[in-house]
Structure formats: C-alpha cells, structure tokens
Amino acid sequence: MSEIGIGIIGGGYMGKAHAVALLAVGAVFNTALRPRLEMVCATSADKAEHYRKAYGFARGTADWQVLVSDPKVEAIVIASPQATHRAIAEAAFALGKPVFCEKPMGASLEDSRAMVAAAEVSRCVNMVGFNYIRTPASQYARQLIASGAIGDVTWFRGEHTEDFLADPQSPASWRTTGMANGTMGDLAPHMINAALALLGPIRSVIAEVETVHRQRPGGPVSNDDHAQMMCRFDSGVMGQMYFSRISTGRKMGYAYEVTGTSGAIRFDQEDQNALWLYRAEGPEASRGFTKILTGPTHPDYLSFCQGPGHGTGYQDQIIIEAKDFLEAIHAGKAAWPTFQDGMMVNQIVAAALSSSTTKTWQDVAAF
Amino acid sequence: MSEIGIGIIGGGYMGKAHAVALLAVGAVFNTALRPRLEMVCATSADKAEHYRKAYGFARGTADWQVLVSDPKVEAIVIASPQATHRAIAEAAFALGKPVFCEKPMGASLEDSRAMVAAAEVSRCVNMVGFNYIRTPASQYARQLIASGAIGDVTWFRGEHTEDFLADPQSPASWRTTGMANGTMGDLAPHMINAALALLGPIRSVIAEVETVHRQRPGGPVSNDDHAQMMCRFDSGVMGQMYFSRISTGRKMGYAYEVTGTSGAIRFDQEDQNALWLYRAEGPEASRGFTKILTGPTHPDYLSFCQGPGHGTGYQDQIIIEAKDFLEAIHAGKAAWPTFQDGMMVNQIVAAALSSSTTKTWQDVAAF
Amino acid sequence: MSEIGIGIIGGGYMGKAHAVALLAVGAVFNTALRPRLEMVCATSADKAEHYRKAYGFARGTADWQVLVSDPKVEAIVIASPQATHRAIAEAAFALGKPVFCEKPMGASLEDSRAMVAAAEVSRCVNMVGFNYIRTPASQYARQLIASGAIGDVTWFRGEHTEDFLADPQSPASWRTTGMANGTMGDLAPHMINAALALLGPIRSVIAEVETVHRQRPGGPVSNDDHAQMMCRFDSGVMGQMYFSRISTGRKMGYAYEVTGTSGAIRFDQEDQNALWLYRAEGPEASRGFTKILTGPTHPDYLSFCQGPGHGTGYQDQIIIEAKDFLEAIHAGKAAWPTFQDGMMVNQIVAAALSSSTTKTWQDVAAF
Amino acid sequence: MSEIGIGIIGGGYMGKAHAVALLAVGAVFNTALRPRLEMVCATSADKAEHYRKAYGFARGTADWQVLVSDPKVEAIVIASPQATHRAIAEAAFALGKPVFCEKPMGASLEDSRAMVAAAEVSRCVNMVGFNYIRTPASQYARQLIASGAIGDVTWFRGEHTEDFLADPQSPASWRTTGMANGTMGDLAPHMINAALALLGPIRSVIAEVETVHRQRPGGPVSNDDHAQMMCRFDSGVMGQMYFSRISTGRKMGYAYEVTGTSGAIRFDQEDQNALWLYRAEGPEASRGFTKILTGPTHPDYLSFCQGPGHGTGYQDQIIIEAKDFLEAIHAGKAAWPTFQDGMMVNQIVAAALSSSTTKTWQDVAAF
Ligand SMILES: NC(=O)C1=CN([C@@H]2O[C@H](COP(=O)(O)OP(=O)(O)OC[C@H]3O[C@@H](n4cnc5c(N)ncnc54)[C@H](O)[C@@H]3O)[C@@H](O)[C@H]2O)C=CC1
Ligand SMILES: NC(=O)C1=CN([C@@H]2O[C@H](COP(=O)(O)OP(=O)(O)OC[C@H]3O[C@@H](n4cnc5c(N)ncnc54)[C@H](O)[C@@H]3O)[C@@H](O)[C@H]2O)C=CC1
Ligand SMILES: NC(=O)C1=CN([C@@H]2O[C@H](COP(=O)(O)OP(=O)(O)OC[C@H]3O[C@@H](n4cnc5c(N)ncnc54)[C@H](O)[C@@H]3O)[C@@H](O)[C@H]2O)C=CC1
Ligand SMILES: NC(=O)C1=CN([C@@H]2O[C@H](COP(=O)(O)OP(=O)(O)OC[C@H]3O[C@@H](n4cnc5c(N)ncnc54)[C@H](O)[C@@H]3O)[C@@H](O)[C@H]2O)C=CC1
C-alpha cells in the first residue's frame, strides 16, 4: 500500500465532493494507492484556508500554479470553472502529473483539443468527471448492451433535464453567461457521454438550441436554456436527445432508453438504484419491464454495502471515480473516460451548436 | 329521445369496438339520440352475417354501397382499411349522411383533402377516430394546459410506441406493405393529433423515417418501422416525437410530456388512469409530480363509474367517441376532431416523410 | 343463439353498471345466450321509468315482486341495498330463476345462510358480484399461484382502502348507519373474497374494528370506519388485511401481495392493468419485479381489445361477470363465486367482528 | 475544531460502514469535533490488522477490553454481534466514554435494560444505530407528521422485509440460530423504531412469529423467519407491521404508510430518495400522491449535494449518524435514539414474542 499526494483546484460543489471521495475511497475500496489530501486551491487565501480546515487538507493556496508545482502534490483534481481547466491541465502534464478534470473538458472544443494534446505528450493518466455513468445501474446497463442482452440496438433516447432555471424570475448570474455554462456546455456533456458509452460513436447530428428566457432580473441571458437534438450513431442507429435547465419538475433527469431487437433498457437517475430491463423471452403473458434494484452483483456496489437494494447515492459516484483514478495511476494505464473521450463529447456539442445555426444535419467529424 | 340507424363498414378490430360502443353508449351517457345497429358490412356475405349475429345488427352486406345508400342507415362509421375511407366517405356525404371515420383519414394526404372537401360541401357532421385523446386523463390534460395551470408551455415530447413488429422474425403481411400501414401512416397520427390538441398547430418538422427490418419471413417490407421527428409549433415552442412498431417492451406507448414555465404534465397510456402533474407552487420541500387518478371530477368519467380510481379502459374511449358523434349529430354541430383536423395530421405526416428524404426542415404549410 | 329476459332490481350505481354490461356483453363475448333488458325496478314508479328509458329496458316497476314474478323475466340481477337481497333472492329461487346478487350477500351472516339454503333447494344458478377479482390481472394472478409460479405461498397481505369518508366533516348518511354499510360490511368482502380466491379458505382471524369519527355533521355514526385483521389460512399460511373508508389518498386501494418460496406477486387496483411478478430464477443481477401489462394472452382480455396494454376498466369487470352469469345459465352449471362462496366471506366478517369485541383469535368455523 | 479518538469493535459489514463514515463525516458536515481512527478490534490479531490497514486506523487489537481502556480511544462504536454489545458498553461507560451501539441493543431485553442503566449512571452520550430513520426522506416524514401536515394520524403500516433467506435451500448459519439473529431480533427493531419515531409509543401488541423453514441444509433452524403484528399506539391509533427475511423479491423493504385525517405519507426504502405525500387540499381533480424527491430543502441533504434529486445512499445514513454522535459528544447532550429508545424497541420485541406464544394481546408496559 503506497500513498499519493493530491491537490484539488476548487473547493466548491465538486471540490468538496472530490475531497470527501478521497477521504473515503481507500476504506471503501481498499485501494492499493492511498490518497493524501495535500493541498487545496481557491480564489482567495481565506477561502482556501476555509476549505483546508473543513476538508482536512494539509495546506491551502490561492494560486493554482503553486499547487500544481508543489512537489508533494503528485496528482491533480481540477474542480474549478471550465475556463480554468486548460491552463491547469497543461501545467500539470508539463510536470508529468496525472490529472482528473471535471466535465466539461475546458470552455470550448479548442480547449479540449489542446488538453488532449498535452495529455498525450505527457503520457500521464488523464480522466474526465462524467460521474453519472459510474452508478452500478449504468455500468450494468453498459454490460447488458455489450453482452447482447437486448439484441441489436435499434433506438436511443437520452435526456439531461433539471429545473434550476425554470422560473423566469430566477436572476441572471454567471450561469446565464457564456456558452460553456449554458445547457449545451454544462448539462449536455453528461448525457452525450452516456450515449457514447452505451452505443458508441455518433456520426451526425441536427439540433435546436434555444434561450427561452432572454431577460432575467439582473440582466440579459447569453447562453442556452434548452436544446433538442437528433443523431445518427456510427452503427447506423438513430436517436434523440434533450437537454434542459428549465424542465420544470425535473431535478436530476439524466434518463435514457435503449431499445434493441430482443429487449430494452430504461433508466432515470432520479431513481438511480433501479434499472428497468425488458427481455423478449419466455411466455408472452409474463413479459414486462423488470425493475432491477442494484446490489452486490452489480459493478462497484458491494464495496459500499453488502445488502441489495440498500442503495448508493451521488457522493458514491465520486468515490467510484476516485477509485478508478487511483487504480489507473497505480497501474499506469488509462482510465475511461480519458481526455480523448471528453473531447469527443465537446465535438458533438460543437456540431450541435453549428447545426442549430445552419438548421442542417452536421457531420461530427467536421468539428 | 330519438333514434338513429347506424351502419358500420368493417367488423374487425375497430368495427367490433364501435358496435359495442353503440350498444352501450345510450345507457352510459343517457344520450338524447339513441343508435340502432342497422347494418354491418364486411368483405364477404359470410363475414357480414357473422358480424351481424355477433354484434346484433339488423342486417349485413358485403357491399358498402348498399349500406351507405340504405335509407334506414342514417349515419356511417368507417372501420375498414385506410384505402377504403375516401370512397365511402364521399358516397355518404353525397347522400347527406354524417360520417365517423377511423384514423388515419384515408390512405394519403390527397385522400384526406378530398374527404375534407366532400364533408364541407355536404355540411354533414364529420369526425375522426382519435380515441386516445378522449380518455378522462388526456381531456383533463388539455384543460390544465388551456387554463394555464403549467404556465407558458416551453417544450413537448410525444411518442407512440408499440412492439408488435419488434421481432425481426415476425412475418411480412399487409401491415408491412403500403405507407398508410407503416408507422407514420398508422401509429404516428394518434400522437400528432395529441400534439395538436395539447399545444396547437405545428409549423415545421424534420424527421428520420426508417425501415429497420427490410426483409421478413414471407418477403420484403415496403413501409417504415419507426421514425423520429423534431418540430416547431406555431406558438414557437419546440418539441420531439418518436413513433415505432418495433419498440421492444412497449405495448401502448402513447405517452407525452408537456413542460411549462410553472408546471409540467406527464402521461403514459399504459397507465391511462393516471396523470402526473407538477406545479411550481408551495414550499420547495413538498413539490413533486402528483399522480392524479382519474375520477368523477374529470371529463367523461362519472358516466362510467361513481368511484374515483376505479378506472376506464380502451373500450370506454370508443364509447366516449360514440357519445360525441351522436351529440354532434343531435345538435347539428361539428365534433372535434373533424375531418379538417384529421387532414392536418396527414399534412404533418407528409411533411415528415418528405423531410426524411430531403434531410431538411420542412414547412407544414407547403403540404 | 338464444335469448333470456333479465330483470334488474335497482338502477343506481350498480344497477346501471349491470344494465350497460348486459347491453354490451353479447357483442363483446359473442355469448350463446343473449340478454334482453326486460324490466327494471326502483323505489318509485318515476325512478323506475327514468331508469327504463335511460338504460333501454322494456318495462319498469316500483315493486320488485312484480319484477321477480313476471314470466318474461327469466333471470334476476339484484343491485339494491343489502337489506333487500335476501327476500328478493328467496322469491326468485322459489320461482326457479337464476340470481346474480351484488356483494355483500345480504345484510348479515344469517341472511346469507338463508340465501345459500334457498339457492341449494332451487338448484338455480347463483352468483355473487365480486367484480374486482375478475380483472384479467387478478385472474392471471390466480392462475400463476395455482400453477406454482411463485412456489409455496408463505404470506399474504390484502387491503381494500378508499377515502370517501376520510374527511371528518363528511356528513352522516345511510352509509354511516348499519353494520352492513360499514367498512367490514361493504368493503371488506371484496378483499376477503380475493384472499379466498388466491390462497383458499381462512381458518381463524383476529381483528380490530373501529369507528374513528363517531360524530359527523348530521348525527352519530353507528358503523365502522376501518378495521385491521390478521388471519391464518387452512393451508397454514398467515396473513394481514386492512379495510378502510377513511384511508386518505386511496381511491380504489384493492391491493394484495402474495409471497411464495420462489416468487411473489403484487397488485393494486389503482393500476388495474398491471401485475407485478417476481421470479427467483435466472442470474441474481437481472432479478426484480416485472411489471406485466395485461393483454390478449391474459384471461378475458382479448374480447375487449386485440392490443396489449390498451387496458380494461371498471365497467369491463361487470361485463365479464355478465358473461360468466350467462354462460353458467346456458350450461346449467355453477359460476364462481356462488352464494356459498359469498356466505363464506360473511362468515369471516362475522368472526372478525366478534374477535374485535373479545380481543381474541376466533375460529371461522364457529360462525 | 477539536479531535476525538474513536475505537470501533468489529470490522465487518457495519464496522467498515462506520469507519468510512468517520473518515468522511468531518468534510461532509464540517463538524466541530473531528474523529481520529484510533483503534479497531476484531476476533483475531490478523483480522484486526487487516481492518486497520484497509480502513486506516492507527492500531488494531483482538481484545476489545484493550480498545475500550486505551486512553487515546475516547469514544466507542460497537459494531460486533449482539451478544457482545452489553459487556462492551458497560465497560466503556464505566470509563466515562460515549458509546454508539449498533442495533439491536444487546441480545435480549435484559441486556438492553442493563445497558440503559449503565448509560444513565455514566451520564455519557449513548446512541443506537437505527440508520434508516436518518435518511432525508424519513426525517422529513417525521417533520411533516409532527407539524400536522396530514392531520390527526389514524393508521400506520410498517414492514421490514428482505429475502436473503427466502430460498429454503439457503444453508443454516449463525443467522439461523439465536433469537437475537432472527427476524424479530435483527430486522424488526428498525421498523419498530420507525413506528415509535413517527407515531410515538406503542401500548400493546399481538403477533404471530413463525419459522417457515425449520430445516435447512446444514441443520435445524432455531429462530424466526417472519412475523406479523398488530398494535395500538399510546395515542389510540392502531397499526400493522410485518417483518420477514423470506420475503421473496424484497431487498430493502423498510416501508411505511401513515394515514391522517387530511393527508397521508408513503415511503419505501428501496427508493429512499422519494417520499410520497397526499394532501386533502385544493380541487379534488388535482389531488393525488406527490412523489417528492429529496433535495437541499430536506434534513441533512445539502451537506451531501447541492442538487435536488441527486440522491443519497446507504453509506450516507451512517455518515449522518456519525455527525449526530459527534455533535452530541461535542454539545454534551443526548442524541436520539438513545439507549433508552433502543430498549423500548426491545420491550416491544419481547411483548411480541410473548404474544405469539400466548396468542393474546400483550401490554408493552408489562415487559
Ligand atoms: N460532475 C458533476 O456532477 C458536476 C460537475 N461540475 C463541474 O465542476 C467544476 C466546478 O464547478 P462547481 O464546483 O459547481 O463550482 P463552484 O463555484 O461551486 O466552485 C468552484 C471553485 O473553484 C474555485 N476557483 C474558481 N476560479 C479559480 C481559479 N482561477 N483558481 C483557483 N480556484 C478557482 C473557486 O474558489 C471555487 O472553490 C466545473 O467544471 C463544473 O462544470 C459542477 C457541478 C456538478
Ligand atoms: N383507433 C384505433 O385505436 C385503431 C384504429 N384502427 C383503424 O381502423 C380501421 C380498421 O382497422 P382494423 O379494425 O384494425 O382492421 P381489421 O382488419 O380488423 O378489420 C377491417 C374490416 O374491414 C372490412 N373490410 C375490408 N375491406 C372492405 C371493403 N372493401 N368493404 C367493406 N368492408 C371491408 C373487413 O371485412 C374487416 O371486417 C383502419 O383504418 C385502422 O387504421 C385500427 C386499430 C386501432
Ligand atoms: N361490486 C361493486 O363494486 C359495488 C357493489 N355495490 C353493491 O350494489 C348494491 C347496490 O348499491 P348501489 O348501486 O351503490 O346503490 P344505489 O343507492 O346507487 O342504488 C340502489 C338502487 O336500489 C333501488 N332500491 C332500493 N331499495 C329498493 C327496494 N326496496 N326495491 C326496489 N329497488 C330498491 C334504488 O331505487 C336504487 O335504484 C349494494 O348491495 C352494494 O353493496 C355498490 C357499489 C359498488
Ligand atoms: N444498521 C444496520 O443497517 C445493520 C446493523 N447491523 C448490526 O451490526 C452489528 C455487526 O453486524 P455485522 O457488521 O453485520 O457483522 P459482521 O459479522 O460483518 O462483523 C462483525 C465484526 O465483529 C467482530 N467481532 C465478533 N465478535 C467479536 C468479539 N467478541 N470481540 C471483538 N470483535 C468481535 C468480527 O471480527 C467482525 O469484524 C450487529 O449488531 C448487527 O445487528 C448489521 C447489519 C446492518
């Protein structure tokens, strides 16, 4: 059992989640490599000190360059806003340090391309934070599809819908400015990543990206509220997606349906411990969608709990990510999804945005 | 209380459903006008006689012209295949007889245009058989949206999905030949009608219409298995639809979601007695989708049962249609959806088919 | 195909339901014996005439003896209050006429005993109106259990819960007077009948029967609001039941769970077209409760609709009852549940009431 | 921010869960008191060393007396089998150390009485591990009921059902021996505690406790497989409970329904992030059970995640327990549920076991 010093940039929503995950992951998964919370970085020294104490880091700093270059910081977790991702990652790779970067990868496709390039040159472990695909249920869904349990896939539907900006009176903020903070920039990547994980590469898309509430108390809105998309996978399968931050009533609407020639799968993150599976087998009279509760026989569940149906939650997804990141570093192997995978998501986002302007189908390869 | 002689063309799936509905409707709704089962028509005299006895008609015939022109047949229900709809309707209108026509209206947009023209000239009651929109739940959904219960609508998703041809080994048949019998011709009209009923006219569409299984035991397939579509309503709202007869696991997947600025509605015909309503009001902590069970306070429910949650079924939808048809005749007023409404559905189908070929957005008005 | 003249006593809630059922049943099930709506009886001539016209009976009367003894009335449906059941049934049997009696069988155990005796002497068809057990889903549940699909049964839970008197301000009425109109008298019989149908005879019970709201606007309440019970079946299996008319939020809470050594079944009448089945077979990872939608492969479904998942409703249950009653008469054979079955239900009700007074387990056989 | 050294007895299922919780709790809740994993105890030195390394304790021991008396161990978590609870707790209290004890409190009512006495003498913080009642959803349910949101409570139903011994071929083991490991000893306490938490004290019970599979591969079974119970609360409300380890299909069936005069609550731990609430208010047409997803407005949720519907899991319940235990120690105040609360649960278990023998209602106060 060896130790590795970790530095996290950001101590907010995700910075905290990663700190907690790193504290717990060793005991949960009995990892060979054990993380040491070495340094946390925030926008001010006060904040950094607050996070340091709250999460139990050894040191804090207001300068991410200090963190990245500190010799006791041996691996980096980027949990700061999209605009900061690229520079931090490039600096870390330049020093040969593994990087875990929160989604989306950078503020633009250009950013993510540069990050992939830097990662490749460095040959360091690089991983993107698509946590939802790591629930035991969604991992099992991937296995089922890959094993042919639903036959040949014929259709896909995915959505990532929330309602935190559904109220037109919700004020303007940083969230309502900048494409990287809009629905396509911020929410869509999770579900696009899921689509790729479940069905493979996407060849072409057509999309409508829209700002429904163009004015909010406090000022104008410069990014998108929701977007709908149709796509064609490399496999020839077609599908639909929808992304929204104004989907009144939806709290964590990361949901998908995958239909095959001999079965189908349905999942909704709002009930993340259940996967619905239909199999066209046995007598017609007893067929139907089976509500499978996750349990010890599903991927990464047993380490959290020996009892089936006892359930994992949001924080546990981040613990699973931490485990995979540590194991990748320990083994010196890539951990899915890599920066390359994250960049492919941004490519599709770019194609969709372009499509919404031209109103035509766009080849993803052109982006 | 007066009586009216009814003739039904077709004694199969829907011919039977309409016969049962006409037998029951008077007692259920205490209608002023009472139907008399005067004549039934089928493709042979034997079949006609079989239906006559089984359903209790006075007479049977193998020639629909005999039925239409019989003086004791005062109103017509068309429950024969799409290819027959137009000629029958035109003949009936020519004789000044009200017509109820099963969906879709004719075998093509051209057919439905001709049927609308004939209906207008005759000034007779004309009505199309979109039964699903007549459940108490979907009628209530329409009321809720119209009354502003969910605020301004921002998004729509609809599907009509079944799996009767999901098995690639299901043999070729009349269902797998002819556009009017494909998914766009046969299933899509129900959900397109729902979209229009819930949100109003559709301005433009882009669609992918596809035959997944091009060969089946018994021969090639000449119509579509499934289709996906994006649309823009006249109101400016955008939405997505999906139609499929190969949606493994879905039996009666007539389902929709309507999102508004202050609420949302979800419905799935597979649980037709429940409507899910979210209202953005009251304390955040107690918000969520409410599962409303239909009951005596919802449209057309009380006549079936005094108890809430006791439930109505498929046959009851046809009884509601029969009531509305009889009341329209009695009042001498049009009954929604008229042939004009049915034609608008076919217009959208035509635009979608064209879009799937050109791969571009199509204005519905151009069809 | 022959005809039979039917007389119905009562034209209210259930009188109407049976009238509609008799109008529809021949066409739905293509029955060999076809009902003719001969006469309807109500408490006044006006009401009788109103029902006659509304439902399409040939004649009406305010005197049930006239109806029962009319020669053209060849079979009787009793849809009047419990206090009238016994005298009517006895008179009908004395004249050799088949009787369908709404649940519960009479106003007391004594009544039902007398009714069974009269039925046996007459050797006429006799049947009790436990309609809920006749849904395709519950019929299928019976088949599954009988076929061993869930192994040896180990536990049962049943409830019949509604909330029509949940509001303490709901006024006193005939419903709040007389044991036969209380929860044990009026609602419990449905679920007790289900328990017997699914698991066989009940040997002993212990119950708490309670009036929660003893005063209501308009006067005191003399019967029970809810009751809980534990029981032991003849098979040795134990179970729990609950009955309530003050179960706030429950509209048609006729729900049961049956657990076996290798599977389990769950059903809730509020979603009457779904049966949930768990089978302890196949890999653990893919086990779960399967939501089976009723369809043409389930009992009595196909006659209503060719499409699975299209659903049947409350009125359809009464049509199934009518079919079974007619077929029993036609075949000259008993139709489950007979008066004997109805009496056994009342025996359990009596044992439960006694148990609630003595606070001890009671043998059903002692009643 | 101060620190406290913790010793855990047991490193199995719950020992691990508590170790993880203690590692994470400080960062999650920013607790004033921070736990230090001082020592872990298991049945052998090897095992203790294994747990030490895996979970990150400073030291390990095979002798719980060593752990309890170690000066750097300032508070004790008992996560060893029921038979060990009493002696450990007594020793810890004798040294003035706070104790968190896993449920159930000891192996018998006598044990729990002694433990309460020892706790009272010591005046140390004492707390029992009923984790399920600590989900945000169940905490919110308690608040709703206490605030009168559902009016006066009229009925309760609770179950704790799992199926880990449903298969009759599951071998005999320590789980199938000893009353404290049977269903009443091991599972029932969770739901009895919930009943007390939601509705207050229970006055009397009648129960049937049963061993369905008396022989299993490997030997005879000496404890109970399932049990059903009826009860009367001090408030006068009546209710039903069921406990089972042979409930085929149920994985984490900790479920309850609470009915009141103006509302109702339903909860099922298998979907632990949803609470169903019915309110008898507003127009009848829009009433129904609302599926509330837990979020930042519910108790103890926000510390895990800022997003509603993102969900907490089993491990998070243990983290909440750890927070409450630490805060109680820090504040020098009792934390519900105390040993006294745990003992009251065992009192009800004893009354139920006695009732099952005598077949009569039993006053809880007599135990
Ligand atoms: N995987 C998931 O479920 C989620 C991912 N995210 C992603 O996580 C990242 C962070 O988002 P949140 O935690 O929500 O933001 P946040 O606003 O809660 O926290 C951002 C943190 O970054 C720090 N920060 C900002 N600029 C910095 C700079 N220049 N140098 C150093 N520190 C800086 C701030 O002090 C703050 O601690 C984003 O990329 C976002 O897209 C966010 C929420 C959920
Ligand atoms: N609203 C709904 O839910 C449904 C509507 N439909 C529609 O109902 C219509 C009939 O479909 P089904 O009942 O399923 O078909 P079916 O094949 O079960 O019955 C068709 C009937 O039409 C008769 N028929 C065929 N050609 C005829 C002719 N030239 N002259 C006289 N009679 C003729 C046949 O003898 C047969 O009785 C179609 O337009 C279909 O799209 C069908 C199923 C469901
Ligand atoms: N199976 C089921 O789901 C239900 C069964 N029932 C049962 O049906 C029976 C009737 O109940 P409802 O229809 O709800 O009552 P209701 O009050 O709606 O109708 C009762 C009818 O009986 C007639 N009637 C009363 N006394 C009479 C007399 N002495 N002679 C002739 N006619 C008389 C009345 O005029 C009225 O038409 C009861 O036994 C009840 O328990 C009631 C509701 C549901
Ligand atoms: N709250 C909950 O959800 C659950 C609570 N429990 C409770 O937790 C307790 C432990 O159960 P599990 O963790 O399932 O058992 P387990 O068998 O997984 O672990 C028991 C641990 O106790 C240790 N141990 C046994 N005897 C000991 C002794 N004399 N001295 C020191 N260490 C000893 C063993 O080495 C082992 O590490 C029990 O009281 C049980 O009822 C168990 C499972 C779930």
Coordinates of N, CA and C in Angstrom, one line a residue, chain C residues 191-263:
Chain C
M191 N -62.1 -7.8 -0.6 CA -60.7 -8.3 -0.4 C -60.7 -9.7 0.3
I192 N -61.7 -9.9 1.2 CA -61.7 -11.3 1.8 C -62.0 -12.3 0.7
N193 N -62.9 -12.0 -0.2 CA -63.1 -12.9 -1.3 C -61.8 -13.1 -2.1
A194 N -61.1 -12.0 -2.3 CA -59.8 -12.1 -3.1 C -58.8 -13.1 -2.3
A195 N -58.8 -12.9 -1.0 CA -57.9 -13.8 -0.2 C -58.3 -15.2 -0.4
L196 N -59.5 -15.5 -0.3 CA -60.0 -16.9 -0.5 C -59.7 -17.4 -1.9
A197 N -59.9 -16.5 -2.9 CA -59.7 -16.9 -4.3 C -58.2 -17.2 -4.6
L198 N -57.3 -16.4 -3.9 CA -55.9 -16.6 -4.2 C -55.3 -17.7 -3.3
L199 N -55.7 -17.8 -2.1 CA -55.0 -18.7 -1.2 C -55.9 -19.8 -0.6
G200 N -57.2 -19.8 -0.8 CA -58.0 -20.8 -0.2 C -58.6 -20.4 1.1
P201 N -59.3 -21.3 1.8 CA -60.1 -21.0 3.0 C -59.2 -20.4 4.1
I202 N -59.9 -19.6 4.9 CA -59.3 -19.0 6.1 C -59.8 -19.7 7.4
R203 N -58.9 -20.1 8.2 CA -59.2 -20.9 9.4 C -59.6 -20.0 10.6
S204 N -58.8 -19.0 10.8 CA -59.0 -18.2 12.0 C -58.6 -16.7 11.8
V205 N -59.1 -15.8 12.6 CA -58.8 -14.4 12.5 C -58.8 -13.7 13.8
I206 N -58.0 -12.6 13.9 CA -58.1 -11.7 15.0 C -58.2 -10.3 14.4
A207 N -59.1 -9.5 14.9 CA -59.3 -8.2 14.2 C -59.6 -7.1 15.2
E208 N -59.3 -5.8 14.7 CA -59.7 -4.6 15.4 C -60.6 -3.8 14.5
V209 N -61.8 -3.7 14.9 CA -62.8 -2.9 14.0 C -63.1 -1.6 14.7
E210 N -63.0 -0.5 14.1 CA -63.0 0.8 14.8 C -63.8 1.9 14.0
T211 N -64.5 2.6 14.8 CA -65.2 3.9 14.3 C -64.3 5.0 14.7
V212 N -63.6 5.6 13.8 CA -62.7 6.7 14.2 C -63.5 8.0 14.4
H213 N -64.4 8.3 13.5 CA -65.2 9.5 13.6 C -66.6 9.1 14.1
R214 N -66.9 9.3 15.3 CA -68.1 8.8 15.9 C -69.3 9.8 15.7
Q215 N -68.9 11.0 15.5 CA -69.9 12.0 15.2 C -69.6 12.7 13.9
R216 N -70.6 12.9 13.1 CA -70.4 13.6 11.8 C -71.5 14.6 11.7
P217 N -71.3 15.7 10.9 CA -72.4 16.6 10.8 C -73.6 15.9 10.4
G218 N -74.7 16.1 11.1 CA -75.9 15.4 10.8 C -76.2 14.3 11.8
G219 N -75.3 13.9 12.6 CA -75.6 12.9 13.6 C -74.5 11.9 13.9
P220 N -74.8 10.9 14.8 CA -73.8 10.0 15.2 C -73.6 8.9 14.1
V221 N -72.5 8.2 14.2 CA -72.1 7.2 13.3 C -72.3 5.8 14.0
S222 N -72.9 4.9 13.3 CA -73.2 3.6 14.0 C -72.4 2.4 13.4
N223 N -71.6 2.7 12.4 CA -70.8 1.6 11.9 C -69.3 2.0 11.7
D224 N -68.5 1.0 11.3 CA -67.1 1.1 11.4 C -66.4 1.9 10.2
D225 N -65.4 2.6 10.5 CA -64.6 3.3 9.5 C -63.4 2.5 9.0
H226 N -62.8 1.7 9.8 CA -61.7 0.9 9.3 C -61.5 -0.3 10.2
A227 N -60.8 -1.2 9.7 CA -60.5 -2.5 10.5 C -59.3 -3.1 10.1
Q228 N -58.5 -3.6 11.0 CA -57.3 -4.4 10.7 C -57.5 -5.8 11.2
M229 N -56.8 -6.7 10.5 CA -57.1 -8.2 10.8 C -55.8 -9.0 10.6
M230 N -55.6 -10.0 11.3 CA -54.6 -11.0 11.0 C -55.3 -12.3 10.8
C231 N -54.8 -13.2 10.0 CA -55.5 -14.4 9.8 C -54.5 -15.6 9.6
R232 N -55.1 -16.7 9.6 CA -54.4 -18.0 9.3 C -55.2 -18.7 8.3
F233 N -54.7 -19.1 7.2 CA -55.4 -19.9 6.2 C -55.4 -21.3 6.6
D234 N -56.3 -22.1 6.0 CA -56.3 -23.5 6.2 C -55.0 -24.2 5.8
S235 N -54.3 -23.6 4.9 CA -53.0 -24.1 4.4 C -51.9 -23.9 5.4
G236 N -52.2 -23.1 6.4 CA -51.2 -22.8 7.4 C -50.5 -21.5 7.2
V237 N -50.7 -20.9 6.1 CA -50.1 -19.6 5.8 C -50.8 -18.5 6.6
M238 N -50.0 -17.5 7.0 CA -50.6 -16.4 7.8 C -50.6 -15.2 6.9
G239 N -51.4 -14.2 7.3 CA -51.6 -13.0 6.5 C -52.2 -11.9 7.3
Q240 N -52.2 -10.7 6.7 CA -52.7 -9.5 7.2 C -53.7 -8.8 6.3
M241 N -54.7 -8.2 6.8 CA -55.6 -7.4 5.9 C -56.0 -6.1 6.6
Y242 N -56.4 -5.2 5.8 CA -56.8 -3.9 6.3 C -57.9 -3.4 5.4
F243 N -58.9 -2.8 6.0 CA -60.0 -2.3 5.3 C -60.4 -0.9 5.8
S244 N -60.6 0.1 4.9 CA -60.8 1.4 5.3 C -61.6 2.2 4.4
R245 N -62.4 3.1 4.9 CA -63.1 4.1 4.1 C -62.6 5.5 4.4
I246 N -61.6 5.5 5.3 CA -61.0 6.8 5.7 C -59.5 6.8 5.4
S247 N -59.2 6.1 4.4 CA -57.7 6.0 4.0 C -57.4 7.1 3.1
T248 N -57.2 8.3 3.6 CA -56.9 9.5 2.9 C -55.9 9.3 1.7
G249 N -56.3 9.6 0.5 CA -55.4 9.4 -0.6 C -55.7 8.2 -1.4
R250 N -56.3 7.2 -0.8 CA -56.6 5.9 -1.5 C -57.9 6.0 -2.2
K251 N -58.0 5.7 -3.4 CA -59.3 5.8 -4.2 C -59.9 4.5 -4.4
M252 N -59.0 3.6 -4.9 CA -59.5 2.2 -5.2 C -58.4 1.2 -4.7
G253 N -58.1 1.3 -3.4 CA -57.0 0.6 -2.9 C -57.3 -0.9 -2.6
Y254 N -57.7 -1.6 -3.6 CA -57.9 -3.0 -3.6 C -56.5 -3.6 -4.0
A255 N -55.7 -4.0 -3.0 CA -54.3 -4.3 -3.3 C -53.9 -5.5 -2.5
Y256 N -53.1 -6.3 -3.2 CA -52.6 -7.5 -2.4 C -51.2 -7.9 -2.8
E257 N -50.5 -8.5 -1.9 CA -49.2 -9.1 -2.1 C -49.2 -10.5 -1.7
V258 N -48.7 -11.4 -2.6 CA -48.7 -12.8 -2.2 C -47.2 -13.2 -2.4
T259 N -46.6 -13.7 -1.3 CA -45.2 -14.1 -1.3 C -45.1 -15.6 -1.3
G260 N -44.2 -16.2 -2.1 CA -44.0 -17.6 -2.1 C -42.6 -17.9 -2.0
T261 N -42.2 -19.2 -1.9 CA -40.9 -19.6 -1.7 C -40.0 -19.3 -2.9
S262 N -40.6 -19.1 -4.1 CA -39.8 -18.9 -5.3 C -40.3 -17.7 -6.1
G263 N -41.1 -16.9 -5.5 CA -41.6 -15.8 -6.3 C -42.6 -15.0 -5.5

